[in-house]
Structures are given as structure tokens and as C-alpha cells.
Coordinates of C-alpha atoms (C1' of nucleotides) in Angstrom, one line a residue:
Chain O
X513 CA 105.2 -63.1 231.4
X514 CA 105.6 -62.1 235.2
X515 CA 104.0 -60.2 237.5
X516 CA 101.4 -58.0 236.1
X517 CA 100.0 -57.2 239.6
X518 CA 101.4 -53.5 238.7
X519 CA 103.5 -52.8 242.3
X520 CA 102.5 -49.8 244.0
X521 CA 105.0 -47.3 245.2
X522 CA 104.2 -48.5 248.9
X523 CA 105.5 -51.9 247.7
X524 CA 108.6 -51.1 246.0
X525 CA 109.6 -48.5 248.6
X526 CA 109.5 -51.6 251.1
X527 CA 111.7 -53.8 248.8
X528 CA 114.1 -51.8 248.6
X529 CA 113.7 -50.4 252.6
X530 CA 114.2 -54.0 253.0
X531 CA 117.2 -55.0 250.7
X532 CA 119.0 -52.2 252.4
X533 CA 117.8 -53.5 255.9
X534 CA 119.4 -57.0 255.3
X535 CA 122.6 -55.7 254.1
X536 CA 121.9 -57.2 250.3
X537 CA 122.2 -53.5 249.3
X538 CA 125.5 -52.0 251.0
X539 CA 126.1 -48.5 252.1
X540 CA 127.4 -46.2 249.0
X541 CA 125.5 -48.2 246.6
X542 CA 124.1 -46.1 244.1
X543 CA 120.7 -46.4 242.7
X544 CA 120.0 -45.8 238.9
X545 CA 116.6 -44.5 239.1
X546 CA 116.5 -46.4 235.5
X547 CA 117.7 -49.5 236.2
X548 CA 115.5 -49.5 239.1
X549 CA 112.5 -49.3 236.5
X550 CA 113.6 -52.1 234.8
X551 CA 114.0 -54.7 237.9
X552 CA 110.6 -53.2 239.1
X553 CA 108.8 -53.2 235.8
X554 CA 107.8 -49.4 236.5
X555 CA 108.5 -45.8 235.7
X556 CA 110.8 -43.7 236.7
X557 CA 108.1 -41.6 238.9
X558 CA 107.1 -44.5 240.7
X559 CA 110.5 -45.7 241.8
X560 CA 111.5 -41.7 242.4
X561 CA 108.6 -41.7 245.1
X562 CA 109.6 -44.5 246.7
X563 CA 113.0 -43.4 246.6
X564 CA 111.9 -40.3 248.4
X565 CA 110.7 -41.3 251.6
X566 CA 114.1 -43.9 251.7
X567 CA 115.5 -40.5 251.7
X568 CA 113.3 -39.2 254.2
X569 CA 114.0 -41.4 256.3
X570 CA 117.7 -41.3 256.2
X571 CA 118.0 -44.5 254.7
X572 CA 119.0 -43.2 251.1
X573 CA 120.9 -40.5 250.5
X574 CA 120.1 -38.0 247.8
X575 CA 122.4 -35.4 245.7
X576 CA 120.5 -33.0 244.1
X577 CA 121.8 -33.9 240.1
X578 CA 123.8 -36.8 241.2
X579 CA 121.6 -39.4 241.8
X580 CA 120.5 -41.6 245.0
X581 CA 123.1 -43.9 247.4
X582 CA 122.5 -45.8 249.9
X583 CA 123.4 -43.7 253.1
X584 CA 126.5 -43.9 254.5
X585 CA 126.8 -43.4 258.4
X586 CA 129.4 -40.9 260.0
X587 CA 130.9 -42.1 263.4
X588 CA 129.1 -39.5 265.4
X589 CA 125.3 -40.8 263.3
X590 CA 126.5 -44.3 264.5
X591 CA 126.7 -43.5 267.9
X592 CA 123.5 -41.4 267.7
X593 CA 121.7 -44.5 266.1
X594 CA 122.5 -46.4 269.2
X595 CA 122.0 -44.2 272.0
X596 CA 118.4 -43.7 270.7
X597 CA 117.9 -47.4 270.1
X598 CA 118.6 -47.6 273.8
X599 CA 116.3 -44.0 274.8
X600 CA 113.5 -46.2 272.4
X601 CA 113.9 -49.5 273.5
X602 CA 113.7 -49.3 277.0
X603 CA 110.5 -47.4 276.5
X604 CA 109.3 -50.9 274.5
X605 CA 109.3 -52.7 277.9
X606 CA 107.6 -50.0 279.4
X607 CA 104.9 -50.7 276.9
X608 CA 105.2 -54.1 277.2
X609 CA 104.3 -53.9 281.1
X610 CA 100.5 -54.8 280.5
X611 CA 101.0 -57.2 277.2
X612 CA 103.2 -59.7 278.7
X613 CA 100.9 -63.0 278.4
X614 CA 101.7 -66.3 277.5
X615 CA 101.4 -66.1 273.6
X616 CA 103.8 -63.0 273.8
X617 CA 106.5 -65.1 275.7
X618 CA 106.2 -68.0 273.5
X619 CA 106.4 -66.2 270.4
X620 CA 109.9 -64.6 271.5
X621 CA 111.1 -67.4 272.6
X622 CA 110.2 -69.2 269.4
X623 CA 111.8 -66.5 267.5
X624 CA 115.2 -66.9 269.3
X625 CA 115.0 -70.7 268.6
X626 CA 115.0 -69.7 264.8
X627 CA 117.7 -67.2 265.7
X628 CA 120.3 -70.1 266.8
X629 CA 118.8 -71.9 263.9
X630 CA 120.0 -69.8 261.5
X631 CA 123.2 -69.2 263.2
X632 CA 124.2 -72.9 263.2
X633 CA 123.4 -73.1 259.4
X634 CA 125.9 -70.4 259.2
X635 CA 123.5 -68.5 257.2
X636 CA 124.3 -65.1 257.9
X637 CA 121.5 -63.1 255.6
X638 CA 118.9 -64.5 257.6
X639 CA 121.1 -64.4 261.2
X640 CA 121.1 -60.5 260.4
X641 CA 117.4 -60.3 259.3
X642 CA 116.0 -62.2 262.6
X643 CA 118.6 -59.6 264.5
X644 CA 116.7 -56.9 263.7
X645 CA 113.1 -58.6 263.5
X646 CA 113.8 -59.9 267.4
X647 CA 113.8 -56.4 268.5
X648 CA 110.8 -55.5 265.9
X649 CA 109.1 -58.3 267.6
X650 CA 109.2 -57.2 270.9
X651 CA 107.8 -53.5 269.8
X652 CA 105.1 -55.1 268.1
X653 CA 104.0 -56.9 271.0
X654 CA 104.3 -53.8 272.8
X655 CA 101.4 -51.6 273.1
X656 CA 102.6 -48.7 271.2
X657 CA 102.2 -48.8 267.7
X658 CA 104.3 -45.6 267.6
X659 CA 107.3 -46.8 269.0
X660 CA 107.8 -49.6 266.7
X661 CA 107.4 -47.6 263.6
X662 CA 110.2 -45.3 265.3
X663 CA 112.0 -48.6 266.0
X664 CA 111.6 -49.9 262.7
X665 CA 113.8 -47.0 261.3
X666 CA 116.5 -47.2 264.4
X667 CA 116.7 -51.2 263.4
X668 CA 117.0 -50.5 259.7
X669 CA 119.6 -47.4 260.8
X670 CA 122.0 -49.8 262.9
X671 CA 122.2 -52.4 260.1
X672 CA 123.9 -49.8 258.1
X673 CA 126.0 -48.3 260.4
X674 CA 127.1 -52.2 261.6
X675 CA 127.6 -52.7 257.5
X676 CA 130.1 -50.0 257.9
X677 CA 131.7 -50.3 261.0
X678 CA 132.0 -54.0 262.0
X679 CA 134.4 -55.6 258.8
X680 CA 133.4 -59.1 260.0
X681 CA 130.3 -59.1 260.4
X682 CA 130.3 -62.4 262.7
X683 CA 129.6 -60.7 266.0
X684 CA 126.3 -60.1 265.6
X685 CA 123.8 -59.3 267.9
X686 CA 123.4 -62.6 270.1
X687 CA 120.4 -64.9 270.6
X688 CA 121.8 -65.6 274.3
X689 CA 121.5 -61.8 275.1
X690 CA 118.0 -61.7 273.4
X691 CA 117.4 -64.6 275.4
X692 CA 118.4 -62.9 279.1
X693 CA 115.8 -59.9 277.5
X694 CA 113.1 -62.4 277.6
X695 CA 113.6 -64.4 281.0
X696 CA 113.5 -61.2 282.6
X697 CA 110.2 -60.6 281.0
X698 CA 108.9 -63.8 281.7
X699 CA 110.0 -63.5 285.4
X700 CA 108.2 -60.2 285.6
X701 CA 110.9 -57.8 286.4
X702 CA 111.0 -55.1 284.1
X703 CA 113.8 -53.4 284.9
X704 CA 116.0 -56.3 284.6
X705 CA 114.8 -56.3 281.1
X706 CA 115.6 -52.7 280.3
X707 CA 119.5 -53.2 282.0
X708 CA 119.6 -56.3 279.9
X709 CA 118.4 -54.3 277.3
X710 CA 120.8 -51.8 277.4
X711 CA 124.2 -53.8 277.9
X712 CA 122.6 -55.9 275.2
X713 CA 122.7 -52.4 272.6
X714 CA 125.9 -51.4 274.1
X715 CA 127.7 -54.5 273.8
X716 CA 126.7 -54.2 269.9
X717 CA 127.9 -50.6 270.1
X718 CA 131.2 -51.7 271.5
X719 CA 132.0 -54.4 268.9
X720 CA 132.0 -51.5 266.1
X721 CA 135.1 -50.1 265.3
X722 CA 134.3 -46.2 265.8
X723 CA 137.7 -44.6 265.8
X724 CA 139.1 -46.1 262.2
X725 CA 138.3 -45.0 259.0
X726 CA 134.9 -43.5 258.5
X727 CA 134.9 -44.1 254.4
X728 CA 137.2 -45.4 252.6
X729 CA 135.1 -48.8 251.1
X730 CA 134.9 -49.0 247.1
X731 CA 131.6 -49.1 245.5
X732 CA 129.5 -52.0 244.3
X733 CA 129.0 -52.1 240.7
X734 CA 125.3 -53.9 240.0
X735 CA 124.2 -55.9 243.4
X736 CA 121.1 -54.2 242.4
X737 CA 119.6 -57.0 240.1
X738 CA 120.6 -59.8 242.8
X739 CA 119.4 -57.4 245.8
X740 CA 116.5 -56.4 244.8
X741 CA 114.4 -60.0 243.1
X742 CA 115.0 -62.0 246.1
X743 CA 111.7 -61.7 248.2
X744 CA 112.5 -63.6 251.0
Chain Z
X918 CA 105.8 -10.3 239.9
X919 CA 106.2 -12.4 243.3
X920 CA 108.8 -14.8 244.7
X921 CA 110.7 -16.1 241.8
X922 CA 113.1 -18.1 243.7
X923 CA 111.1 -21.1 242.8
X924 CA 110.5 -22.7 246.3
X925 CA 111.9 -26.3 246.7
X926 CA 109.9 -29.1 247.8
X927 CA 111.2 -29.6 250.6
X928 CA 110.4 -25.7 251.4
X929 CA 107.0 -26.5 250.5
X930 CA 106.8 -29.4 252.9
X931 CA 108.1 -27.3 255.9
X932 CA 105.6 -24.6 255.3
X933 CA 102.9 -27.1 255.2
X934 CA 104.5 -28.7 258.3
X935 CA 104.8 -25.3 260.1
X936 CA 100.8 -24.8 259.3
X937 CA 99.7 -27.9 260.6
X938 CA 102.1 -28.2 263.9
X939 CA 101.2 -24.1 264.7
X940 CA 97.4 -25.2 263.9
X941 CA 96.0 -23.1 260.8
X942 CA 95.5 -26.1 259.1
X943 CA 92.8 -28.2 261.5
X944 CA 92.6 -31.8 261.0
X945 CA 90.1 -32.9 258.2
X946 CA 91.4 -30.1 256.3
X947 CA 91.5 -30.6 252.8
X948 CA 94.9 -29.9 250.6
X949 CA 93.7 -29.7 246.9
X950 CA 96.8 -30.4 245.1
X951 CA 95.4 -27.8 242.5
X952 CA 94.8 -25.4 245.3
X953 CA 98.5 -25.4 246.5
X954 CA 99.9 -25.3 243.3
X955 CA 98.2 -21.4 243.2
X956 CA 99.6 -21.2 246.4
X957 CA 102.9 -22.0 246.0
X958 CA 103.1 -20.9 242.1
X959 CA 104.6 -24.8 241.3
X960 CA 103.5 -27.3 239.6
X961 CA 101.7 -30.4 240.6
X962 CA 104.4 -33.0 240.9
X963 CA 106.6 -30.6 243.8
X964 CA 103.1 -30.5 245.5
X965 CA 102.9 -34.2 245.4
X966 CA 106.1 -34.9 246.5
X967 CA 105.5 -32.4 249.7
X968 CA 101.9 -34.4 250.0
X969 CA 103.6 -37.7 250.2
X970 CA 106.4 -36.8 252.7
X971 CA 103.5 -35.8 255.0
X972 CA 101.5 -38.5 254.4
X973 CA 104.9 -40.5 255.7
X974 CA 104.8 -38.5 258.7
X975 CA 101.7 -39.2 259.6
X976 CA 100.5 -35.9 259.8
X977 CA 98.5 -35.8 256.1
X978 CA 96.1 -38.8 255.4
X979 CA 96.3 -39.9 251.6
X980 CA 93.6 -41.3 250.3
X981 CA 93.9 -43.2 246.8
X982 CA 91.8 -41.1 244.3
X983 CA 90.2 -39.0 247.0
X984 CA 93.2 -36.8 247.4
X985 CA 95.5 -35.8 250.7
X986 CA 93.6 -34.6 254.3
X987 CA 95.4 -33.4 257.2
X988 CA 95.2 -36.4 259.6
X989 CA 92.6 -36.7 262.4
X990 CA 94.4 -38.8 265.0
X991 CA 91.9 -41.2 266.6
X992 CA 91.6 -41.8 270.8
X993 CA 94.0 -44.6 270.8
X994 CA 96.3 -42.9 268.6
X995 CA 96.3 -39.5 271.1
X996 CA 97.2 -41.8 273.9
X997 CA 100.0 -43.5 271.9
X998 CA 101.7 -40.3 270.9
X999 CA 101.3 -39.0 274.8
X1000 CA 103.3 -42.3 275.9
X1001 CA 106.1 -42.3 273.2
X1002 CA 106.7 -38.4 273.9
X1003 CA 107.3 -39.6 277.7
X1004 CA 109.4 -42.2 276.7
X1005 CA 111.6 -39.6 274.3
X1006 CA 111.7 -37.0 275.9
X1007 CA 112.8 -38.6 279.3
X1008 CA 115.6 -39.8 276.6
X1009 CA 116.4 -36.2 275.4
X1010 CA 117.3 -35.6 279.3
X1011 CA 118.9 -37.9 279.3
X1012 CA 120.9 -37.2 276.3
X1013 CA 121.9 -33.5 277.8
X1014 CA 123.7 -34.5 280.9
X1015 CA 126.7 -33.7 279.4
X1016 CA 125.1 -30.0 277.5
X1017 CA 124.2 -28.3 280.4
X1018 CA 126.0 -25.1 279.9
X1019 CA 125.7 -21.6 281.0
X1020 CA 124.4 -20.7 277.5
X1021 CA 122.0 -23.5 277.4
X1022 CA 120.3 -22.6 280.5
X1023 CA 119.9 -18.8 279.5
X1024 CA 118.4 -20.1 276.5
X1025 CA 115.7 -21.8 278.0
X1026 CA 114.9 -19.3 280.1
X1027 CA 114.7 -16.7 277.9
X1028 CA 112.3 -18.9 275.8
X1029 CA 110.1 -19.6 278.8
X1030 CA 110.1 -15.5 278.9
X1031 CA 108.8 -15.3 275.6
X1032 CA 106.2 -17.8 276.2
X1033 CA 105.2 -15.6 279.2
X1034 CA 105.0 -12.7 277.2
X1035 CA 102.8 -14.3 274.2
X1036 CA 100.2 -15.6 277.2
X1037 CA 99.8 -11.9 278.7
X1038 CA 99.2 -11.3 275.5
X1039 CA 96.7 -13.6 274.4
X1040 CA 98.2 -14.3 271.3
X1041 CA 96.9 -17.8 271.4
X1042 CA 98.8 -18.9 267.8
X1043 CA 102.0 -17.6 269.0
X1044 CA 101.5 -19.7 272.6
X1045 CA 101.0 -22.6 270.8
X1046 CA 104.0 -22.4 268.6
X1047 CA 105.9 -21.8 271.8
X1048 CA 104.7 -24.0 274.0
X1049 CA 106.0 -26.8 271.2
X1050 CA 109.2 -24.7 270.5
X1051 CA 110.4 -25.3 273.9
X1052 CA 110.5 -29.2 273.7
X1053 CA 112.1 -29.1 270.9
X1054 CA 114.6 -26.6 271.9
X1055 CA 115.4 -28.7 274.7
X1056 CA 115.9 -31.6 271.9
X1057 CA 117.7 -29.8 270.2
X1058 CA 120.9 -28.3 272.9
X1059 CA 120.6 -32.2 273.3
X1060 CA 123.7 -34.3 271.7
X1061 CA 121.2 -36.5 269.9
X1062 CA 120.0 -35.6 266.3
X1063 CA 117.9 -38.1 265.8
X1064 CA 116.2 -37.7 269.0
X1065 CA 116.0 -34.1 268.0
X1066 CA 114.0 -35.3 264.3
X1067 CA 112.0 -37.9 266.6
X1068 CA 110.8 -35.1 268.4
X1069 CA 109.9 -32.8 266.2
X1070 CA 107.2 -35.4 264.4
X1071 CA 105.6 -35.8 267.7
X1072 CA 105.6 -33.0 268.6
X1073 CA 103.6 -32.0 265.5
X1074 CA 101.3 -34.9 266.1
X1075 CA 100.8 -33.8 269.6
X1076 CA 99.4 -30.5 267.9
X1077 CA 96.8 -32.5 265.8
X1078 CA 95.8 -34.4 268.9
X1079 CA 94.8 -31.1 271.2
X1080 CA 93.6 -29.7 268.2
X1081 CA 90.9 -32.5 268.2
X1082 CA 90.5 -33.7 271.7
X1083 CA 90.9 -30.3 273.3
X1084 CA 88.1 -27.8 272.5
X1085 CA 89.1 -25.0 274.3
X1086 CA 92.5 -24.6 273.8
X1087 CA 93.5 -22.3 276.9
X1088 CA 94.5 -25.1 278.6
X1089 CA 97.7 -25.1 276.6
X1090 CA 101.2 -26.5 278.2
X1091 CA 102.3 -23.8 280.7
X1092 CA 105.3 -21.5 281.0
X1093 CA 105.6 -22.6 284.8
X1094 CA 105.9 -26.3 284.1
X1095 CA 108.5 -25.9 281.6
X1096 CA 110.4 -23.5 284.3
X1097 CA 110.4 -26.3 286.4
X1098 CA 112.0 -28.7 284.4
X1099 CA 114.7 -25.9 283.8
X1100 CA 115.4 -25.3 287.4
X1101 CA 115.8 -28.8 288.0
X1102 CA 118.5 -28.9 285.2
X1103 CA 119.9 -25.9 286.5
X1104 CA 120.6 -27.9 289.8
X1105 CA 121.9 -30.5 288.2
X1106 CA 118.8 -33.0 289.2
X1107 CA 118.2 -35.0 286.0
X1108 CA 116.0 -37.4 287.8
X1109 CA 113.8 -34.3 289.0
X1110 CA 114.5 -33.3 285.7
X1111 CA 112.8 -36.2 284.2
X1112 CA 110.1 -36.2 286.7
X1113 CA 108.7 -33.1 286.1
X1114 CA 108.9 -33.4 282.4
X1115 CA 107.1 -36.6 282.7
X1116 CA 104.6 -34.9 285.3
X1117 CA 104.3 -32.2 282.4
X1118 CA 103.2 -34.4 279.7
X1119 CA 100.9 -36.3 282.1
X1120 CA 99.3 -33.2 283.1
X1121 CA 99.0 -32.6 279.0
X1122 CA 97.1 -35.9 278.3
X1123 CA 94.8 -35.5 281.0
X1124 CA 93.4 -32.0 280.2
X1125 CA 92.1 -33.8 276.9
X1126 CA 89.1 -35.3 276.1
X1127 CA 89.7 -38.7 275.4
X1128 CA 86.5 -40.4 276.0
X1129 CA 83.8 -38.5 274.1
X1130 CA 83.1 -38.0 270.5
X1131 CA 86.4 -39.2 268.4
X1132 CA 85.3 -37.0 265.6
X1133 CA 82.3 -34.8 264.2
X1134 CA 84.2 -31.7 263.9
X1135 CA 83.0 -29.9 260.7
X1136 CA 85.9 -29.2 257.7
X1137 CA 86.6 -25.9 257.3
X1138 CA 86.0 -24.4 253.4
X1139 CA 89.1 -22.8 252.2
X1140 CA 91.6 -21.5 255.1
X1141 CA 94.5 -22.8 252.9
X1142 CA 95.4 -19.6 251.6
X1143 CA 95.3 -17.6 254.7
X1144 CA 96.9 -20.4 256.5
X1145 CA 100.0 -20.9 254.3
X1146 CA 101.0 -17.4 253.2
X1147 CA 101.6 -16.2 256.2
X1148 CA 105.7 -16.5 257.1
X1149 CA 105.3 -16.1 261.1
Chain X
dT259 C1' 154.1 -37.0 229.4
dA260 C1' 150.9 -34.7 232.1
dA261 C1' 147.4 -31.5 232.7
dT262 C1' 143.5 -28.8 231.1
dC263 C1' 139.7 -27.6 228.3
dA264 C1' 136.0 -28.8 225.4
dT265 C1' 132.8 -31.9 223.7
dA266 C1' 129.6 -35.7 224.1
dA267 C1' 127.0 -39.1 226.6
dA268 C1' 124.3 -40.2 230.4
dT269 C1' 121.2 -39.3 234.1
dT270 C1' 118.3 -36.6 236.8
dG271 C1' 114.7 -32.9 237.1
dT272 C1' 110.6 -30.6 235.1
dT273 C1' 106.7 -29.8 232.5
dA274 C1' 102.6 -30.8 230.0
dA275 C1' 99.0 -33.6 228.2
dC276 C1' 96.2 -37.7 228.9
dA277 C1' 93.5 -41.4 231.3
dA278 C1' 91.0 -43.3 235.1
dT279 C1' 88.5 -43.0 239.2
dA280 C1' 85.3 -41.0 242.5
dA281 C1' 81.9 -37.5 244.0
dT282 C1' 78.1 -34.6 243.0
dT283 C1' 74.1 -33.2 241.0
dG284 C1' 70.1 -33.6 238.4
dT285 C1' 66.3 -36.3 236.7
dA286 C1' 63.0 -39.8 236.4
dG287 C1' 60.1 -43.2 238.5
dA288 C1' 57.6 -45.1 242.4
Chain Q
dT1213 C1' 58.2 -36.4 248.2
dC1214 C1' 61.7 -39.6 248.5
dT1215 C1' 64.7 -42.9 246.4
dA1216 C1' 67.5 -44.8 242.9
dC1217 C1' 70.0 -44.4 238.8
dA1218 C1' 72.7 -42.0 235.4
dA1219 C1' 75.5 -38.4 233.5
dT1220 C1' 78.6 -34.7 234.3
dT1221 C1' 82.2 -32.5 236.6
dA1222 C1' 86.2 -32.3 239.2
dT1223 C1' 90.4 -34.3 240.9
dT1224 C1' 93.9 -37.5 241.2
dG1225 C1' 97.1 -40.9 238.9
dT1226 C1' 100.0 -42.0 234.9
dT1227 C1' 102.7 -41.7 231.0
dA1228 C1' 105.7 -39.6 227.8
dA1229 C1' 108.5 -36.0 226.0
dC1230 C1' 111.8 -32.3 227.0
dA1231 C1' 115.3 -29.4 229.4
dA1232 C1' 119.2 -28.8 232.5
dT1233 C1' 123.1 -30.5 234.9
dT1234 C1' 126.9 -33.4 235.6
dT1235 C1' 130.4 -36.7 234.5
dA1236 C1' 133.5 -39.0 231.5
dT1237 C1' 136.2 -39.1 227.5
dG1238 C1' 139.3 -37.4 224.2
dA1239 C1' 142.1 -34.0 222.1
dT1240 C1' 145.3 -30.3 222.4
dT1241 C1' 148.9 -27.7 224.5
dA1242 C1' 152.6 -26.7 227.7

DNA sequence: TAATCATAAATTGTTAACAATAATTGTAGA
DNA sequence: TCTACAATTATTGTTAACAATTTATGATTA
């Protein structure tokens, strides 16, 4: 009747890593280990696994008893989040020093083309997905393997805190900045692309509200259906 | 008739984490789920759950139906951890610019003290778990969590590494390097500071191995229960 | 009418038994 | 004597039933 492929725990923990990652599953949103089953077609060990490296990994915040939410950043976690993105990322142009050929330039500046794509379609699911995968990108092309899984987190990290902190969620990360990252690369000059780097991550840091309320947002009742079937 | 306080998973996984990053539990080593169980008097699924947060780490190597191995990090892999530790921990400098108290410095230097001591005295267990305890000391008087949590992964992964690509194990981290780094803090010289750290971890990768043999290090038989009761 | 306590429903946490897969050992044949 | 095949054993992976804890609802009392 659908898919009897039988999805491993490696699988469901990255749909829902990644419906958290795009914003389809919001910050406080709870998640029924049993209505999880259902969506995923699995038991409840399964989905508990995969719900326990979320956790792990700070994504997914578990009471003991209570049940599993989607984390909810504090102020001073939002701040952390970015300082280390900044710590992290300028160590992904280091690595970058010896990868920077002409397939590597052309792919990010392809990426930024889809970038302004997406943002002149309006479509802001996928303007906040290709935010993050820019900077993914440019780890991946780096020559540190480490890095970008450490990255990966930190990306998946800021998109919750932004979810929290920046109401309208219009002032997104930039192609144009992404774009100055790149011509720096392309010219050669490293440390151009770590400043530009770095006003580009505090420029994002600056646009969140991080004196206002820290809580204070009601939570979703079922996004999880809708959140969780899409595989775009 | 023993500890009945029924120790929780993620107890578990920090005693299995301590016995890998202080090195009773060599890479290759194999972690019978049945045997821990006996070990830890619980039952199978809080062993799993331990296994599988490991495995997430990077530090245990799951394989389907074969069963959990502490990992065996490959050349490319010793290199990588080497470079992002440089790239963090120049960040975790960084991130104490503004922590550099009175109390933090004593700190330090009483730990460097303590390493001292443990290297007069051979105790070659206890110089290990030092020599990583100061790193992530320093992460830790740091205003940056996350860097902290960063840290402390590689740091265990930096144990596995010299546990495979450095036979002799005398060459450890010294007590004098980290002074160094201290005395440069003390003066206030964060760029010395960062230099000598990064001077440190240079000097580290280079007293491997990292051209010969990648493995072909016999498993040990059973050092799980001598190297997981013990509470150093 | 509001507040508190008790009961009931729902959800997570745990345990135990079962099935499937892979490794090892032993045997038979060349 | 060595190789290949088969059977047994051991270990992991899965499923299902059970227990404990919490939350919500409703009734009773002040």
C-alpha cells in the first residue's frame, strides 16, 4: 500500500533532524512517540532511538515521563550557537585553503543563484533550507569532514534559535553576503573570507531580538502529519 | 547486594566514555552487549541506548548484526581531528577573553601541578586523563558551552587516535606546554595565547605515526570488566 | 463559585520472549 | 592435507505485553 522499504532508525532520525532544520517542526512542538509510529509506519523503539540522538544532539528536548519537544533555545544558547558558528566557520576557510578549484567556485556560486531564485518566488521554506545548506556547502567542500558534521548541528541549532527570536522571519541570511564570502574565495584572499564570514554571522546575530521575551509562544497542535511526509 | 540505585543510561554512557577517552578500552575492543549488561546489572535495551549514543559520537563503531566496537580512527581521520581541535580550541581562547580571573588562572595552574605530580610519578593512566583534563578545563572557564561539548568529543577522539598511531605512549602532551599557554593568558597575550596552543597541538600530531601501518593491532580478550568497574 | 482532592485516561519507561542474521566449528570430499 | 560446505552456536534486532508516572477531568467541600 506504501512504502514497505521498512525505514531504518538512521532514516527517520534524519526526517525528523530535517523537518526541525527547515522550521516545518517549530520549537516546543511536542512529539508523541505514538503518533510518530503511525506517520513512520514503525514501533515505538525505532522512533525512541531516533528520538534519542535528536536529543543528543540538543535538537530535541527530553523530560524524563513527559515526553519529547522540540528544543527551545534560551537567549544565552542563542548567542552561544552563534559565536561558535563563527569559532567553526572561519576554521571552514582555513580548510578550504587547498580545495579552492574551479568546480568548488562554480558550485557555490550556482548554489547562490538558486538562493535568489527561491527568494524571488517568495518561497520562504526553501529560502531557509538553501540558508543553511550554503554554509553546509562550503564545509563539504572543505577538507575536514569533521568540521561539517560539527557544522551541520550549529546550522540545524541557529534555525531554531532564528524560529524563536526573529518573529518575521524575512531577514534571512542573504545571498549578497554569501556572495561577498565567495568572491573573496575566488580572488584568493582568505582572510577577507573569514571577516566576511564573520560580519555575515553577526549581522544574522544582530537581526534577532535577544533582549524580549525568551518564551512565551503557544504550542502547535498536530504540524506533525504535514511536517513530517513532505520529503523535499 | 551491590549498587541498587539502578544506573541510568546516560550514567552508563559516561562510564563507557570515561573508559574509552582515559584508554582502558583500546580501539577494536569489543562491547558485548550481554557482557555489559553483567557489568552494569541492566538490562539490554539501557545498554543499547548507551551503544548507540557512542556510536553517534563517533567513538563506538556499530556494526549491523555484528554488534558495537570501539572505533579505530583511520590516518586521514587522525589528521582531521588534529586540525578541527586547532580550529576550536583557538576558538575556546578566544571565547575567554573576557574570563580571565584571578580564580581562573590559579585553577589552571594548580591542574598543571597535578599533571606534574602524576608524571614523577609514572602513573601513565592518570597523565593521560590529565593531560585531556586540562583542555577541557580551559573549555570549560570559557563562556561557550557548546564549545565546551565540542571539545570534549574531540578530545576523546584525540585519545583513540594516540592510542593507535602512538605506540609508546610517553610522548604524552606535556605539563610545560600547557604552562605556556597559561602564562601567556596570564599576561594578557591572547594571540601568544593562541600560538602556543596551536604550537601545542602541532607538536601532538607530529609525535604520531601517521604514515605506517593504519591498523594490525591485535583485540584484546576481555578487559571490559576491569576497565569499567573501576570509578577513578 | 472557586479551589482541592481523587479518580481515570493517556503516555512513557521497562522487561521478557522471540526471530533473524552472522560467525565458527566440524566434517566430508578431493 | 587442504578446501569447501553444512550445521550449530552465539549475538544482535524486533516485537509485544506490562508497569509506573503524569496529566486531565470531574466531583466534593469550603
Amino acid at each position: 500500500m506504501s512504502d514497505a522499504p521498512k525505514l531504518t532508525e538512521q532514516q527517520i532520525y534524519e526526517r525528523i533532524w530535517k523537518s526541525i532544520a527547515e522550521r516545518r517542526l517549530p520549537p516546543g512542538t511536542r512529539l508523541k512517540e505514538e503518533r510518530l509510529c503511525e506517520i513512520f509506519g514503525v514501533s515505538r523503539p525505532r522512533i525512541r532511538r531516533a528520538l534519542d540522538q535528536l536529543s543528543h544532539d540538543g535538537l530535541v528536548c527530553h523530560i524524563p515521563n513527559r515526553g519529547a519537544f522540540v528544543s527551545t533555545p534560551s537567549v544565552d544558547e542563542a548567542r552561544d550557537v552563534f559565536f561558535t558558528r563563527r569559532v567553526v566557520e572561519r576554521g571552514v576557510i582555513d580548510a578550504l585553503k587547498d580545495n579552492v578549484s574551479d568546480d568548488t567556485l562554480s558550485a557555490l556560486k550556482g548554489h547562490i543563484e538558486q538562493e535568489r531564485q527561491a527568494l524571488r518566488d517568495g518561497d520562504t521554506s526553501q529560502t531557509i533550507r538553501l540558508s543553511g545548506a550554503f554554509h553546509m556547502l562550503l564545509a563539504e567542500l572543505a577538507a575536514s569532514p569533521l568540521l561539517a558534521d560539527i557544522l551541520r548541528d550549529l546550522v540545524s541549532k541557529s534555525t531554531l534559535v532564528t524560529a524563536v527570536f526573529q518573529p518575521k522571519s524575512d531577514t534571512q541570511c542573504g545571498p549578497d553576503e554569501h556572495a561577498s564570502i565567495v568572491d573573496a574565495l575566488a580572488r584568493g584572499d582568505f582572510e577577507a573570507a573569514k571577516s566576511a564570514m564573520d560580519a555575515h554571522l553577526l549581522e544574522a546575530e544582530h537581526t534577532l531580538q535577544l533582549e524580549a521575551s525568551g518564551d512565551g509562544q503557544p504550542f502547535p497542535t498536530d504540524v506533525l502529519g504535514a511536517a513530517l511526509t513532505e520529503d523535499t
